[in-house]
């Protein structure tokens, strides 16, 4: 019983880290994704080509690879640029917060790429007539987007978004590869140190409960937006 | 009396396809102009150019003696808010904002305008919206959402919405052709009542009987040129052009 409570509190601590990674990724990736979707829809060809290229790379390579790249690349570049300042591998002996930030940056840009495609699909599905009605009523493009278009887009992208966001909470477990002490990392510790397997399943239950909560929240949002059809 | 609207030699191309080949027309205050013509003739394009949803390649648009648009071939003049505000447009597909209630559909654009001008006119705007809803006979639907209305009701809301900004000239692009036949009457009645209150209007329509009854002027457009123009009697009863005769005798379409 003592063991159980011990595991529970360790895992709860890991879950807090997972949750932080999750929520901070969302806060960064949602606006960034919207910005990227504007870039890919831009009429200025170099900008749209460049952003499409970036989205392709981010969606086309494993997220784990991107985490490694963001974590190790600054150090490797530093070795190349100032070889005389070579301090060996010490530089990689990072604190928890730098590892957390590296993971966060990787998640944020990776998810921004996925979100941008969802936003693009949503924005392009709104009929031209909505924009035209705004224009003849003298609204600016900005007003049209934020006052008329955006909420319709949000309504349409809730189902694909909820899929992506549910994937995100589970993807945070990839951060354990660079020793961010998130949920799976903590559970693995019990396996390695105490030879216990059940903490891993308990970790699974944490995800399951959280995804249940997310499902309920998305259901509520969908219901809240069901008062109109577009 | 001065002309309220003068359109001079308006031309519009899509790629190589010249859709408006120099259209000129005039309209006095309080007059109703109907535009008829077969499909693909350029009626919608003309209205869209007047509302600046398309940029005419060349030509001039004068409202109340003031040039609001003038383009030589190849240039793209800046669109001013005053030019945009001179015209209102009612779309075939209504294009109401689905997430706003009827009253908010009417108030949104005027409130944003007041905000831009740093004025607090919310009460005045709402009062005007209720008055216009009364005019189109939808007072009791003020708090309904567009998806709860019939097509005819939606179109009447769209008309009220277009009137909120008091455009000099209100344009309609086939306002009843997306409606079930039994719903066209209510919309046409509203348009007729606007004529009685001296609104200047341009109506693209396939409803020949309606055009005959409501218009002061009728224009028949074919292949991007005005083939025939005149009073309803002149165009409908004694058309001069062979094309007009063929169009009018080929059913009303
Ligand atoms: N955005 C566009 N790009 C290219 N061609 C266009 C565009 N809009 C209209 N056209 C062409 O311009 C011509 C005139 O179209 P328009 O919609 O003005 O005709 P209309 O008189 O309104 O016809 P209808 O009675 O069917 O509504 C058509 O040949 C059409 O294919
Ligand atoms: Mg048309």
XYZ file of C-alpha atoms and ligand atoms in Angstrom:
515
model
C 0.000 0.000 0.000
C 2.846 2.316 0.862
C 4.445 1.389 -2.430
C 1.217 2.163 -4.224
C 0.996 5.643 -2.739
C 4.656 6.206 -3.469
C 4.140 5.260 -7.122
C 1.009 7.349 -7.289
C 2.720 10.471 -6.031
C 5.735 9.980 -8.320
C 3.470 9.470 -11.320
C 1.350 12.449 -10.359
C 4.524 14.529 -10.350
C 5.376 13.155 -13.801
C 1.897 13.910 -14.995
C 2.237 17.535 -13.940
C 5.283 17.785 -16.227
C 3.401 16.043 -19.056
C 0.473 18.370 -18.567
C 2.691 21.450 -18.553
C 4.319 20.315 -21.766
C 0.858 19.711 -23.206
C -0.702 23.017 -22.255
C 2.335 25.150 -23.117
C 2.613 23.414 -26.485
C -1.027 24.271 -27.181
C -0.572 27.885 -26.128
C 2.369 28.257 -28.496
C 1.324 25.990 -31.356
C -2.258 27.225 -31.873
C -1.389 30.852 -32.741
C 1.803 29.774 -34.501
C -0.192 27.286 -36.561
C -2.662 30.021 -37.546
C 0.233 32.225 -38.606
C 1.797 29.403 -40.632
C -1.538 28.683 -42.308
C -1.678 32.336 -43.432
C 1.857 31.963 -44.781
C 1.018 28.833 -46.771
C -2.057 30.602 -48.216
C -0.090 33.761 -49.009
C -0.200 35.075 -52.562
C 3.494 35.915 -52.216
C 4.980 32.742 -53.730
C 8.361 32.619 -51.921
C 6.624 32.834 -48.549
C 4.045 30.166 -49.317
C 6.680 27.856 -50.867
C 8.983 28.246 -47.883
C 6.249 27.586 -45.362
C 4.977 24.595 -47.325
C 8.535 23.224 -47.351
C 8.816 23.641 -43.593
C 5.437 22.026 -42.995
C 6.489 19.131 -45.221
C 9.692 18.584 -43.241
C 7.949 18.847 -39.890
C 5.183 16.450 -40.856
C 7.499 14.218 -42.851
C 10.059 13.342 -40.181
C 9.576 11.614 -36.831
C 8.846 13.894 -33.919
C 11.501 12.067 -31.905
C 14.119 13.043 -34.468
C 13.008 16.659 -34.215
C 13.311 16.556 -30.432
C 16.882 15.258 -30.738
C 17.693 17.831 -33.385
C 16.495 20.729 -31.277
C 18.153 19.372 -28.158
C 21.578 18.553 -29.614
C 21.946 20.920 -32.552
C 22.786 24.096 -30.609
C 25.579 22.248 -28.765
C 26.959 20.663 -31.928
C 26.904 23.966 -33.777
C 28.729 25.524 -30.876
C 31.466 22.877 -31.107
C 31.849 23.692 -34.787
C 31.820 27.425 -34.416
C 34.121 27.726 -31.391
C 36.207 24.525 -31.404
C 38.843 26.207 -29.218
C 36.229 26.611 -26.523
C 35.691 22.890 -26.608
C 34.437 21.872 -23.246
C 33.700 18.347 -24.379
C 30.391 16.826 -23.507
C 29.969 18.968 -20.469
C 27.901 21.361 -22.479
C 25.269 18.714 -22.962
C 25.045 18.157 -19.245
C 21.994 20.333 -19.158
C 19.630 21.254 -16.447
C 16.095 19.969 -16.404
C 14.697 23.299 -17.534
C 16.799 23.452 -20.710
C 15.758 19.916 -21.580
C 12.146 20.811 -20.916
C 12.433 23.890 -23.086
C 14.052 21.919 -25.905
C 11.183 19.423 -25.812
C 8.632 22.242 -25.668
C 10.115 23.999 -28.691
C 10.148 20.753 -30.662
C 6.508 20.003 -29.780
C 5.376 23.536 -30.468
C 6.816 23.745 -33.979
C 5.851 20.189 -34.866
C 2.269 20.677 -33.735
C 2.102 24.141 -35.299
C 2.756 22.405 -38.631
C -0.138 19.977 -38.120
C -2.440 22.688 -36.800
C -1.601 24.951 -39.735
C -2.962 22.373 -42.159
C -6.138 21.998 -40.123
C -6.577 25.783 -40.034
C -5.923 26.030 -43.764
C -8.548 23.412 -44.528
C -11.030 25.156 -42.243
C -10.390 28.627 -43.614
C -10.603 27.495 -47.225
C -13.892 25.720 -46.593
C -15.651 28.995 -45.728
C -17.596 30.248 -48.712
C -16.319 33.282 -50.602
C -19.745 34.833 -50.087
C -18.994 35.435 -46.409
C -15.943 37.530 -47.267
C -17.847 39.353 -49.996
C -20.733 40.179 -47.665
C -18.199 41.639 -45.209
C -16.562 43.700 -47.930
C -19.759 45.238 -49.273
C -20.724 46.081 -45.698
C -17.517 48.076 -45.420
C -15.638 45.826 -43.015
C -11.884 45.574 -43.203
C -10.264 42.215 -44.008
C -9.129 42.004 -40.401
C -12.609 42.652 -39.033
C -14.061 40.137 -41.457
C -11.645 37.455 -40.326
C -11.930 37.965 -36.591
C -15.624 38.903 -36.369
C -17.148 36.662 -39.012
C -14.847 33.980 -40.355
C -12.908 32.729 -37.336
C -15.782 31.327 -35.293
C -17.098 29.456 -38.334
C -13.618 28.039 -38.879
C -13.380 26.991 -35.234
C -16.710 25.202 -35.451
C -15.548 23.271 -38.485
C -12.128 22.308 -37.176
C -13.182 21.111 -33.730
C -13.307 17.405 -34.748
C -9.858 17.246 -36.441
C -8.397 19.495 -33.747
C -9.640 17.287 -30.943
C -7.964 14.313 -32.648
C -4.668 16.152 -32.888
C -4.848 17.441 -29.333
C -5.590 13.978 -27.976
C -2.534 12.717 -29.868
C -0.490 15.509 -28.330
C -1.002 14.454 -24.707
C 0.253 10.975 -25.599
C 3.125 12.350 -27.707
C 4.462 14.243 -24.698
C 5.827 10.877 -23.571
C 8.490 11.236 -26.305
C 10.129 13.874 -24.132
C 11.421 11.059 -21.882
C 14.053 10.382 -24.574
C 15.908 13.525 -23.518
C 15.303 12.904 -19.833
C 12.390 15.200 -19.239
C 10.819 13.682 -16.132
C 7.351 13.277 -17.493
C 4.830 10.544 -16.799
C 6.386 7.691 -18.779
C 9.877 8.589 -17.563
C 8.739 8.240 -13.962
C 6.968 4.966 -14.609
C 10.044 3.565 -16.326
C 12.113 4.457 -13.291
C 10.067 2.020 -11.234
C 10.584 -0.639 -13.860
C 14.350 -0.117 -13.963
C 14.982 0.425 -10.259
C 12.283 -1.591 -8.516
C 11.548 -4.102 -11.275
C 7.867 -3.138 -11.194
C 5.772 -3.286 -14.330
C 2.405 -2.127 -13.013
C 3.395 1.555 -12.635
C 3.520 1.694 -16.419
C -0.087 0.564 -16.622
C -0.977 3.065 -13.978
C 0.648 5.721 -16.153
C -1.616 4.495 -18.941
C -4.597 5.094 -16.688
C -3.486 8.707 -16.213
C -3.517 9.266 -19.989
C -6.821 7.502 -20.303
C -8.461 9.659 -17.655
C -7.049 12.833 -19.143
C -8.189 11.915 -22.645
C -11.610 11.183 -21.186
C -11.660 14.679 -19.760
C -10.558 16.186 -23.090
C -13.281 14.250 -24.899
C -15.879 15.694 -22.552
C -14.504 19.219 -23.006
C -14.556 18.961 -26.801
C -18.061 17.549 -26.636
C -19.128 20.600 -24.641
C -17.490 23.003 -27.089
C -19.181 21.251 -29.992
C -22.502 21.522 -28.207
C -21.902 25.187 -27.426
C -21.320 25.902 -31.113
C -24.256 23.835 -32.319
C -26.600 26.828 -32.160
C -25.615 27.809 -35.692
C -25.050 25.983 -38.949
C -22.680 27.112 -41.653
C -32.774 66.379 -61.950
C -29.155 65.371 -61.497
C -28.150 61.827 -62.155
C -27.470 59.908 -58.976
C -25.387 57.312 -60.761
C -23.411 57.516 -63.964
C -21.488 54.538 -65.264
C -19.241 55.340 -68.184
C -17.797 52.781 -70.546
C -17.145 50.062 -67.983
C -14.980 47.187 -69.214
C -14.040 43.960 -67.502
C -11.913 41.072 -68.719
C -11.227 37.692 -67.154
C -7.999 36.680 -68.829
C -8.706 36.934 -72.547
C -12.444 36.789 -72.057
C -13.966 40.270 -72.198
C -17.166 40.037 -70.200
C -18.187 43.715 -70.097
C -17.472 45.494 -73.360
C -18.067 49.090 -72.439
C -21.246 49.446 -70.400
C -22.675 52.925 -69.763
C -25.812 53.792 -67.877
C -27.403 56.528 -65.778
C -29.846 56.457 -62.941
C -31.713 59.213 -61.116
C -32.497 59.319 -57.420
C -35.407 57.082 -56.506
C -35.360 55.237 -59.815
C -35.392 51.489 -60.153
C -33.338 49.905 -62.902
C -33.866 46.283 -63.873
C -31.215 44.371 -65.745
C -32.309 41.367 -67.748
C -30.463 39.109 -70.131
C -29.527 35.534 -70.830
C -27.114 33.514 -68.779
C -23.453 34.489 -69.037
C -24.257 37.922 -70.441
C -22.362 39.746 -67.703
C -25.160 40.941 -65.384
C -23.568 39.608 -62.228
C -20.175 40.903 -63.301
C -21.623 44.390 -63.775
C -23.122 44.412 -60.270
C -19.895 43.048 -58.820
C -17.914 45.805 -60.512
C -20.283 48.416 -59.090
C -19.788 46.928 -55.628
C -16.035 46.610 -56.108
C -16.030 42.856 -55.678
C -14.411 42.863 -59.113
C -12.107 45.585 -60.344
C -13.232 46.934 -63.683
C -10.321 47.179 -66.099
C -11.413 50.566 -67.321
C -14.286 52.977 -67.057
C -15.722 55.411 -64.588
C -18.344 55.312 -61.846
C -19.826 58.623 -60.699
C -22.162 58.871 -57.709
C -23.917 62.185 -57.045
C -21.507 63.978 -59.331
C -18.477 62.591 -57.535
C -16.156 60.145 -59.271
C -15.807 57.163 -56.946
C -13.977 54.964 -59.405
C -11.959 55.659 -62.494
C -9.532 53.316 -64.202
C -7.594 53.521 -67.414
C -6.619 50.167 -68.872
C -3.951 48.464 -66.808
C -4.164 50.491 -63.623
C -5.817 49.449 -60.398
C -7.176 52.401 -58.454
C -7.327 52.414 -54.683
C -10.741 51.610 -53.260
C -12.014 54.188 -50.788
C -14.477 53.426 -47.977
C -16.745 56.170 -49.367
C -16.874 54.433 -52.748
C -17.738 51.129 -51.088
C -20.379 52.805 -48.934
C -22.166 54.264 -51.979
C -23.390 50.810 -52.958
C -25.126 47.989 -51.153
C -25.559 44.472 -52.485
C -28.079 41.732 -51.820
C -26.726 38.366 -52.897
C -28.500 35.492 -54.559
C -27.318 33.216 -51.719
C -28.144 35.737 -48.919
C -24.726 35.309 -47.242
C -25.982 36.047 -43.751
C -23.475 35.529 -40.947
C -24.607 32.213 -39.467
C -23.233 32.711 -35.958
C -25.053 35.989 -35.370
C -28.705 36.475 -34.578
C -30.822 38.439 -37.033
C -30.442 41.688 -35.105
C -26.689 41.179 -34.757
C -26.383 40.491 -38.473
C -27.851 43.940 -39.009
C -25.814 45.677 -36.317
C -22.385 44.121 -36.799
C -21.031 46.251 -39.634
C -22.480 49.597 -38.400
C -21.156 48.948 -34.892
C -17.708 48.149 -36.224
C -17.868 51.340 -38.249
C -18.837 53.362 -35.179
C -15.979 51.750 -33.263
C -13.540 52.668 -36.025
C -14.768 56.245 -35.790
C -14.511 56.077 -31.979
C -18.178 56.860 -31.495
C -20.686 55.199 -29.221
C -23.805 54.834 -31.301
C -24.968 51.376 -30.206
C -28.452 52.448 -29.168
C -29.064 54.423 -32.304
C -27.850 51.495 -34.424
C -30.055 48.995 -32.636
C -33.076 51.271 -32.963
C -32.446 51.568 -36.687
C -32.085 47.785 -36.969
C -35.459 47.236 -35.292
C -37.047 49.769 -37.567
C -35.664 48.045 -40.666
C -36.764 44.635 -39.401
C -40.222 46.126 -39.085
C -39.998 47.306 -42.687
C -39.181 43.817 -43.952
C -41.812 42.304 -41.629
C -39.483 40.326 -39.390
C -39.670 42.118 -36.055
C -40.520 38.950 -34.195
C -37.435 37.173 -35.604
C -34.899 39.644 -34.206
C -33.312 37.062 -31.951
C -33.532 34.066 -34.281
C -30.464 32.655 -36.017
C -30.258 32.439 -39.812
C -30.492 28.628 -39.781
C -33.894 28.953 -38.115
C -35.338 31.049 -40.964
C -36.819 30.150 -44.323
C -34.992 31.247 -47.463
C -37.439 34.086 -48.020
C -36.985 35.316 -44.459
C -33.201 35.083 -44.772
C -33.299 37.176 -47.916
C -35.460 39.792 -46.216
C -32.914 39.941 -43.390
C -30.169 40.351 -45.986
C -32.077 43.285 -47.505
C -32.445 44.927 -44.100
C -28.760 44.338 -43.404
C -27.771 46.009 -46.662
C -29.949 49.005 -45.779
C -28.341 49.506 -42.371
C -25.473 51.476 -43.896
C -27.840 53.600 -46.018
C -26.179 53.022 -49.371
C -27.027 55.500 -52.127
C -27.784 52.652 -54.497
C -28.939 49.202 -53.479
C -28.167 46.353 -55.882
C -29.847 42.950 -56.050
C -28.404 39.986 -57.904
C -31.280 37.612 -58.681
C -32.644 38.009 -55.141
C -35.300 35.350 -55.573
C -33.677 32.697 -57.728
C -32.389 30.654 -54.779
C -35.902 30.552 -53.335
C -38.772 28.142 -53.616
C -41.421 29.678 -55.909
C -43.885 30.174 -53.061
C -41.324 32.287 -51.183
C -40.443 34.721 -53.959
C -43.561 36.824 -53.368
C -42.608 37.989 -49.887
C -39.178 39.152 -51.073
C -40.532 40.913 -54.150
C -43.115 42.664 -51.979
C -40.333 44.017 -49.774
C -38.422 45.299 -52.785
C -41.558 46.946 -54.109
C -42.134 48.652 -50.762
C -38.590 50.032 -50.961
C -39.406 51.585 -54.279
C -42.314 53.358 -52.649
C -39.896 54.860 -50.153
C -37.761 56.282 -52.948
C -34.820 53.914 -52.757
C -32.551 53.941 -55.754
C -32.121 50.336 -56.830
C -30.565 48.158 -59.500
C -32.119 44.726 -59.806
C -30.803 41.830 -61.856
C -33.735 39.502 -62.251
C -35.360 36.766 -64.271
C -38.789 37.713 -62.884
C -40.063 39.521 -65.974
C -43.495 40.399 -64.604
C -41.902 41.886 -61.532
C -39.356 43.846 -63.582
C -42.147 45.190 -65.746
C -44.103 46.368 -62.723
C -41.403 47.815 -60.532
C -38.893 49.382 -62.910
C -38.523 52.891 -64.223
C -35.856 51.658 -66.606
C -34.958 48.304 -68.069
C -31.674 47.224 -69.606
C -31.182 44.102 -71.662
C -27.574 42.901 -71.578
C -26.212 40.363 -73.997
C -22.585 39.348 -74.439
C -21.289 42.217 -72.337
C -23.064 45.032 -74.172
C -26.303 46.842 -73.530
C -28.416 45.567 -76.378
C -31.518 47.515 -75.497
C -32.623 50.022 -72.904
C -35.678 52.058 -72.127
C -38.864 52.146 -70.103
C -40.515 48.800 -69.333
C -43.015 49.436 -72.167
C -40.250 50.150 -74.656
C -38.225 47.063 -73.786
C -40.967 44.549 -73.029
C -43.706 45.654 -75.422
C -41.850 47.183 -78.346
C -38.299 45.835 -78.335
C -36.205 47.069 -81.256
C -33.338 44.613 -81.126
C -33.754 41.135 -82.611
C -31.828 39.654 -79.678
C -34.208 41.217 -77.184
C -37.205 39.888 -79.091
C -35.670 36.402 -79.188
C -34.881 36.548 -75.483
C -38.336 37.735 -74.491
C -40.164 35.227 -76.623
C -38.021 32.298 -75.481
C -39.966 31.979 -72.247
C -38.802 34.329 -69.554
C -35.354 32.770 -69.221
N -14.312 35.080 -61.688
C -14.448 34.779 -62.997
N -13.389 34.291 -63.693
C -13.509 34.006 -65.005
N -14.625 34.165 -65.722
C -15.710 34.653 -65.101
C -15.675 34.987 -63.704
N -16.893 35.458 -63.362
C -17.647 35.417 -64.471
N -16.950 34.933 -65.523
C -17.461 34.784 -66.899
O -18.066 35.992 -67.261
C -19.214 35.748 -68.057
C -20.363 36.529 -67.501
O -20.733 35.974 -66.245
P -21.845 36.619 -65.329
O -21.884 35.809 -64.088
O -21.627 38.063 -65.183
O -23.168 36.370 -66.177
P -24.687 36.594 -65.769
O -25.247 37.488 -66.804
O -24.781 37.023 -64.365
O -25.299 35.154 -65.944
P -26.441 34.397 -65.091
O -27.760 34.850 -65.633
O -26.223 32.958 -65.393
O -26.245 34.734 -63.657
C -19.406 34.265 -68.106
O -18.944 33.808 -69.345
C -18.538 33.740 -66.995
O -18.018 32.495 -67.338
Mg -25.556 36.153 -62.580
